[in-house]
Amino acid sequence: MARVHNFNAGPAGLPLPALERAQRDLLDFDGTGMSIIEHSHRGKAYEAVHNEAIGLVKDLLSVPDDYHVLFLQGGASQVFATLPMNLLPAGKSADYLVTGGWAEKALEEAQRVGTARAAANTAVGKSFTRVPRPDEITLDPAAAYVHMTTNNTLFGTQWHGLPSVGGVPLIADMSSDFMWKPFDVSKFGMVYAGAQKNIGPSGVVVVVIRKDLVEAGRKDIPIIFRYATHAANNSLYNTAPTFSIYLIRNVLAYTKDIGGLAEIERRNRRKASLLYAAIDENPEFYRGPVEKESRSTMNVVFRLPSEDLEKRFVAEAAKKHMVGLAGHRLTGGIRASLYNAVPYESVETLVSFMKDFVKTA
Amino acid sequence: MARVHNFNAGPAGLPLPALERAQRDLLDFDGTGMSIIEHSHRGKAYEAVHNEAIGLVKDLLSVPDDYHVLFLQGGASQVFATLPMNLLPAGKSADYLVTGGWAEKALEEAQRVGTARAAANTAVGKSFTRVPRPDEITLDPAAAYVHMTTNNTLFGTQWHGLPSVGGVPLIADMSSDFMWKPFDVSKFGMVYAGAQKNIGPSGVVVVVIRKDLVEAGRKDIPIIFRYATHAANNSLYNTAPTFSIYLIRNVLAYTKDIGGLAEIERRNRRKASLLYAAIDENPEFYRGPVEKESRSTMNVVFRLPSEDLEKRFVAEAAKKHMVGLAGHRLTGGIRASLYNAVPYESVETLVSFMKDFVKTA
């Protein structure tokens, strides 16, 4: 069957050329007579792929020399635990900016490990419709770090500027908007992202972390959870998820080929503008609950006049080969995720469908 | 290029039909118009694959109803830490049977988490040439559990019977011999295995664990590390490594097709017999350091009269399309791993080469 229009929230669509390359390589990688999956993680063939993937992250983001790029397992949910295990010593507290369900989970897990508090919380009931204004953030100047979630997949909000944190390291969960545009790594102590939205498959999380934070990390935790262990071993302390990292390589090599993150940003802004315009053109029918200044370029959420209409919308869109449009099970409504690999044509197809749907509803 | 003879220690060769199926599915899974990699882990298409993979583990091993089958991330090295975090309460001690490098690492990580001791240790210097005799094991009857490593990848030893542990739960790291034959799951409190030797790619670890142990597990640890979390959520608490689990499905479905684990055992024994016979036929030239009763069916290690000859052996074998024959960087020598997917023909090719090599050396 022809490619569908994939609006999944993650795992999400990947660039077709990156998948085609994987398909070609799957039985015989680079003329080696075996799949990349079958190569030793300590062999030259895989090592080259591994280092190319790390190099592409560094290159595309202009990562400064005083940062490590790590590939870890366990997803962002595991970083929720390993972050305070590494960087939150006894006697210190960490500040969390709570802007959605994932930020809440990050805070809760940190509180199981040590002392952590919400330095801002924009919840209204169980919902979030915006990120905090500067005057709503009350930081602890002695905090071990400040944690933020740059994009909130469930509620469709996104930070469009960074909070002022003084000298406290800023740590960002970028799982759902990592590499959607270039950004200044040096503003952060650490950023992390599950690969399965913008840059690859599930099963690997990218961590970009300042070397001094790695070195200062706690040593009274299992060796496998120490960022220092993975930094010292180039993310090959134990067997890496080789195929997942290989696929990241394919996606990032393609990203570089088409012009890097500046081009990716241009495409993403164009897609988000088109879709938000379609929502705003019919404000009686399509209601965007998110305040405009906090709208996400990655996850566009909106409601229809009734849940019945929302169900019909999802079902009829599916007939036109658009998938992944149902909102999160906790929030309901419609959610269209516009990650890096979603083509402009898919958004055009959706917008055209939305215009027709208003007429026939 | 044609398929090489892959003797890698892991990640290792996979059955060609399982890879071919993955290649066919890679752009369009089951007529859905997208790759399995691009499917949501919460969608019906992936969920069916996920449950089929779990069901195949249960089916092929006749897993009793009072056990969970979990798919976790982080590899066996992470289980070295999460095992004592879950099952070693304060005030208790755990017993470890130390038979190789991985068993040592498991013990060391447990000692970072709580109290653990070596209840046996067959090291001679830095080497291991056998598993312990029953009278060499001194168990603590009050231990929280006894940990063993059923097959020792580095040193080529394997347990061919189980230690008597009384009522103490027996926990086995089966990373390098999981499913090499049928076994009685009910003898164990828990078994675990990185997938990348016998059943799939790297990036996922299979855990088979008695339900009462999960329930009794410690609650004073991060929620992501609790086996109870993953058991309660069918290994979908957070985003699973979907493609890795899909590939396990392919490998296990193929395993079932060819006759299940009884047939796999028959093939594995035939391969190991052929190779050990070739070693024993030329005892002056090929020296197997492992005591015969402890020889591994999975990793066959042997030495040649000199390191120069070993280097030449590996290099000339590579010219004949045999790869992965160099011993572990810590041990040197030759190691041929004969995991489930290695064809008999590959072992025949190796044995024929070995006979020629003796003559020309």
XYZ file of N, CA, C and O in Angstrom, chain B residues 125-217:
372
model
N 43.441 -17.467 38.844
C 44.007 -16.220 38.340
C 42.875 -15.384 37.774
O 41.852 -15.198 38.430
N 43.026 -14.934 36.533
C 41.964 -14.143 35.906
C 41.103 -14.983 34.976
O 40.274 -14.467 34.224
N 41.324 -16.292 34.996
C 40.658 -17.161 34.031
C 39.671 -18.104 34.724
O 39.757 -18.351 35.936
N 38.762 -18.640 33.950
C 37.786 -19.609 34.426
C 37.766 -20.760 33.422
O 37.645 -20.521 32.216
N 37.879 -21.982 33.898
C 37.877 -23.101 32.963
C 36.766 -24.104 33.253
O 36.674 -25.123 32.589
N 35.934 -23.810 34.263
C 34.856 -24.738 34.581
C 33.854 -24.068 35.501
O 34.133 -23.017 36.086
N 32.673 -24.693 35.648
C 31.710 -24.245 36.640
C 31.985 -25.039 37.929
O 32.701 -26.038 37.899
N 31.444 -24.624 39.056
C 31.805 -25.291 40.310
C 31.196 -26.686 40.455
O 30.125 -26.966 39.901
N 31.896 -27.553 41.211
C 31.299 -28.818 41.642
C 30.361 -28.506 42.814
O 30.546 -27.492 43.502
N 29.372 -29.377 43.032
C 28.418 -29.115 44.121
C 29.099 -28.823 45.455
O 28.666 -27.927 46.200
N 30.197 -29.536 45.749
C 30.812 -29.340 47.077
C 31.606 -28.045 47.181
O 32.146 -27.721 48.244
N 31.687 -27.310 46.078
C 32.391 -26.021 46.117
C 31.435 -24.846 46.348
O 31.865 -23.695 46.392
N 30.155 -25.153 46.441
C 29.153 -24.094 46.593
C 28.691 -24.052 48.048
O 28.195 -25.043 48.575
N 28.883 -22.911 48.679
C 28.440 -22.783 50.076
C 27.339 -21.735 50.136
O 27.600 -20.530 50.146
N 26.122 -22.211 50.171
C 24.980 -21.303 50.094
C 24.551 -20.821 51.474
O 24.694 -21.534 52.465
N 24.017 -19.616 51.482
C 23.386 -19.051 52.675
C 21.896 -19.389 52.601
O 21.191 -18.885 51.725
N 21.397 -20.245 53.495
C 19.982 -20.649 53.381
C 19.011 -19.484 53.564
O 17.849 -19.590 53.174
N 19.493 -18.379 54.122
C 18.622 -17.212 54.310
C 18.776 -16.190 53.185
O 18.210 -15.093 53.254
N 19.519 -16.536 52.127
C 19.767 -15.572 51.044
C 18.458 -15.147 50.373
O 17.501 -15.918 50.295
N 18.438 -13.903 49.895
C 17.261 -13.412 49.162
C 17.110 -14.170 47.839
O 16.003 -14.440 47.386
N 18.238 -14.511 47.240
C 18.242 -15.306 46.014
C 19.643 -15.822 45.743
O 20.617 -15.349 46.355
N 19.728 -16.808 44.836
C 21.019 -17.290 44.337
C 21.098 -16.921 42.860
O 20.176 -17.219 42.086
N 22.197 -16.284 42.477
C 22.361 -15.840 41.088
C 23.409 -16.681 40.381
O 24.505 -16.892 40.904
N 23.074 -17.158 39.199
C 24.037 -17.906 38.387
C 24.040 -17.366 36.960
O 23.092 -16.713 36.516
N 25.122 -17.652 36.246
C 25.257 -17.284 34.838
C 25.344 -18.607 34.081
O 26.360 -19.299 34.177
N 24.284 -18.977 33.375
C 24.207 -20.351 32.857
C 25.270 -20.653 31.818
O 25.707 -21.790 31.681
N 25.697 -19.631 31.074
C 26.723 -19.821 30.051
C 27.669 -18.636 30.110
O 27.220 -17.494 30.239
N 28.953 -18.912 30.026
C 29.943 -17.855 30.207
C 30.627 -17.579 28.874
O 31.527 -18.302 28.452
N 30.140 -16.529 28.229
C 30.530 -16.191 26.867
C 32.024 -16.025 26.690
O 32.592 -16.440 25.690
N 32.667 -15.381 27.673
C 34.087 -15.067 27.522
C 34.942 -16.324 27.562
O 35.895 -16.470 26.790
N 34.600 -17.232 28.515
C 35.496 -18.352 28.785
C 34.996 -19.670 28.213
O 35.660 -20.701 28.319
N 33.801 -19.652 27.618
C 33.312 -20.855 26.948
C 32.924 -21.983 27.883
O 33.069 -23.157 27.528
N 32.428 -21.627 29.088
C 31.920 -22.665 29.987
C 30.405 -22.544 30.115
O 29.830 -21.483 29.856
N 29.781 -23.634 30.519
C 28.319 -23.665 30.614
C 27.921 -24.661 31.708
O 28.556 -25.706 31.872
N 26.881 -24.337 32.439
C 26.321 -25.268 33.422
C 25.516 -26.333 32.675
O 24.666 -25.997 31.851
N 25.751 -27.597 33.013
C 24.936 -28.650 32.402
C 24.035 -29.328 33.425
O 23.471 -30.381 33.186
N 23.899 -28.708 34.558
C 22.930 -29.115 35.571
C 22.711 -27.898 36.438
O 23.454 -26.922 36.315
N 21.728 -27.933 37.319
C 21.464 -26.770 38.147
C 21.940 -27.029 39.569
O 21.860 -28.154 40.058
N 22.418 -25.992 40.258
C 22.790 -26.165 41.660
C 21.540 -26.387 42.520
O 20.461 -25.924 42.172
N 21.707 -27.117 43.610
C 20.597 -27.297 44.558
C 20.535 -26.074 45.450
O 21.496 -25.785 46.171
N 19.425 -25.379 45.425
C 19.333 -24.134 46.188
C 18.239 -24.186 47.250
O 17.918 -23.162 47.860
N 17.666 -25.369 47.475
C 16.616 -25.470 48.480
C 15.452 -24.575 48.114
O 15.034 -24.527 46.957
N 14.948 -23.818 49.067
C 13.788 -22.963 48.802
C 14.153 -21.560 48.361
O 13.276 -20.726 48.142
N 15.445 -21.297 48.205
C 15.872 -19.944 47.818
C 15.630 -19.755 46.316
O 15.955 -20.646 45.529
N 15.054 -18.626 45.901
C 14.822 -18.428 44.455
C 16.134 -18.435 43.668
O 17.093 -17.763 44.040
N 16.157 -19.213 42.597
C 17.324 -19.272 41.719
C 17.105 -18.288 40.570
O 16.065 -18.319 39.903
N 18.071 -17.413 40.373
C 17.972 -16.383 39.327
C 19.099 -16.635 38.341
O 20.252 -16.771 38.749
N 18.771 -16.684 37.058
C 19.802 -17.023 36.073
C 19.922 -15.963 34.989
O 18.942 -15.579 34.353
N 21.154 -15.499 34.794
C 21.482 -14.720 33.603
C 21.725 -15.719 32.481
O 22.720 -16.443 32.490
N 20.798 -15.778 31.533
C 20.902 -16.708 30.401
C 21.213 -15.961 29.108
O 20.878 -16.441 28.017
N 21.864 -14.812 29.221
C 22.037 -13.982 28.025
C 22.623 -14.742 26.858
O 22.205 -14.560 25.715
N 23.595 -15.607 27.127
C 24.253 -16.233 25.984
C 23.821 -17.674 25.730
O 24.374 -18.320 24.838
N 22.817 -18.169 26.476
C 22.283 -19.482 26.080
C 20.770 -19.608 26.264
O 20.241 -20.721 26.285
N 20.088 -18.473 26.367
C 18.628 -18.495 26.474
C 18.027 -19.195 25.251
O 18.397 -18.916 24.119
N 17.131 -20.141 25.530
C 16.421 -20.825 24.447
C 17.328 -21.609 23.504
O 16.958 -21.849 22.358
N 18.504 -21.997 24.001
C 19.315 -22.884 23.143
C 18.743 -24.289 23.183
O 19.060 -25.125 22.341
N 17.863 -24.529 24.158
C 17.152 -25.802 24.296
C 15.946 -25.530 25.186
O 15.856 -24.461 25.798
N 15.018 -26.469 25.288
C 13.919 -26.279 26.247
C 14.483 -26.347 27.666
O 15.502 -26.997 27.897
N 13.879 -25.667 28.609
C 14.259 -25.854 30.022
C 13.030 -25.629 30.891
O 12.035 -25.051 30.456
N 13.138 -26.112 32.129
C 12.001 -26.069 33.050
C 12.014 -24.739 33.793
O 12.765 -24.548 34.750
N 11.167 -23.818 33.345
C 11.133 -22.470 33.923
C 10.836 -22.521 35.419
O 11.345 -21.711 36.191
N 10.056 -23.515 35.838
C 9.616 -23.551 37.247
C 10.761 -23.789 38.230
O 10.588 -23.635 39.432
N 11.927 -24.167 37.724
C 13.098 -24.310 38.603
C 13.675 -22.955 39.023
O 14.558 -22.888 39.875
N 13.234 -21.894 38.356
C 13.845 -20.579 38.552
C 12.848 -19.575 39.152
O 11.660 -19.621 38.850
N 13.374 -18.681 39.968
C 12.577 -17.536 40.370
C 12.497 -16.532 39.234
O 11.466 -15.911 38.985
N 13.618 -16.408 38.520
C 13.678 -15.456 37.403
C 14.822 -15.849 36.478
O 15.869 -16.301 36.946
N 14.591 -15.714 35.196
C 15.688 -15.802 34.234
C 15.649 -14.536 33.386
O 14.587 -13.939 33.194
N 16.802 -14.130 32.911
C 16.847 -12.949 32.043
C 17.916 -13.131 30.980
O 18.862 -13.908 31.162
N 17.739 -12.435 29.870
C 18.649 -12.620 28.736
C 18.572 -11.431 27.800
O 17.487 -11.057 27.351
N 19.717 -10.840 27.527
C 19.785 -9.907 26.408
C 19.445 -10.680 25.144
O 19.884 -11.821 24.970
N 18.673 -10.073 24.263
C 18.166 -10.813 23.102
C 19.224 -11.100 22.051
O 19.038 -11.985 21.206
N 20.351 -10.379 22.093
C 21.226 -10.294 20.927
C 22.112 -11.502 20.652
O 23.006 -11.416 19.811
N 21.871 -12.612 21.334
C 22.639 -13.812 21.004
C 21.730 -14.795 20.255
O 21.978 -15.101 19.096
N 20.698 -15.264 20.933
C 19.897 -16.343 20.351
C 18.556 -15.929 19.762
O 17.990 -16.684 18.971
N 18.016 -14.772 20.163
C 16.615 -14.550 19.762
C 16.324 -13.206 19.118
O 15.161 -12.944 18.780
N 17.322 -12.350 18.935
C 16.964 -11.076 18.312
C 18.118 -10.107 18.256
O 19.279 -10.500 18.340
N 17.794 -8.824 18.131
C 18.824 -7.791 18.045
C 19.171 -7.286 19.442
O 18.510 -7.641 20.422
N 20.170 -6.445 19.559
C 20.460 -5.795 20.834
C 19.402 -4.737 21.111
O 18.689 -4.292 20.208
N 19.280 -4.360 22.373
C 18.349 -3.285 22.736
C 17.139 -3.739 23.503
O 16.281 -2.931 23.851
N 17.040 -5.047 23.770
C 15.920 -5.522 24.578
C 16.385 -6.731 25.379
O 17.208 -7.522 24.920
N 15.911 -6.815 26.608
C 16.250 -7.937 27.473
C 14.939 -8.610 27.878
O 13.955 -7.938 28.193
N 14.916 -9.936 27.795
C 13.730 -10.706 28.165
C 13.862 -11.124 29.624
O 14.924 -11.617 30.029
N 12.818 -10.910 30.385
C 12.791 -11.337 31.787
C 11.597 -12.259 31.981
O 10.476 -11.902 31.610
N 11.846 -13.453 32.513
C 10.769 -14.369 32.880
C 10.832 -14.491 34.395
O 11.853 -14.933 34.937
N 9.796 -14.049 35.073
C 9.886 -13.909 36.534
C 8.599 -14.366 37.205
O 7.499 -14.103 36.704
N 8.767 -15.053 38.344
C 7.625 -15.559 39.101
C 6.823 -14.378 39.634
O 7.391 -13.410 40.150
N 5.508 -14.474 39.516
C 4.650 -13.338 39.857
C 4.773 -12.935 41.324
O 4.735 -11.746 41.647
N 4.951 -13.918 42.222
C 5.040 -13.544 43.642
C 6.307 -12.743 43.936
O 6.312 -11.880 44.823
N 7.380 -12.981 43.185
C 8.599 -12.189 43.379
C 8.385 -10.748 42.920
O 8.871 -9.802 43.548
N 7.664 -10.608 41.813
C 7.352 -9.252 41.337
C 6.566 -8.503 42.400
O 6.879 -7.351 42.745
N 5.565 -9.175 42.946
C 4.698 -8.502 43.927
C 5.437 -8.150 45.207
O 5.172 -7.124 45.824
N 6.377 -9.015 45.595
C 7.125 -8.770 46.833
C 8.261 -7.770 46.619
O 8.949 -7.394 47.566
N 8.451 -7.322 45.376
C 9.576 -6.450 45.054
C 9.532 -5.132 45.811
O 8.464 -4.647 46.194
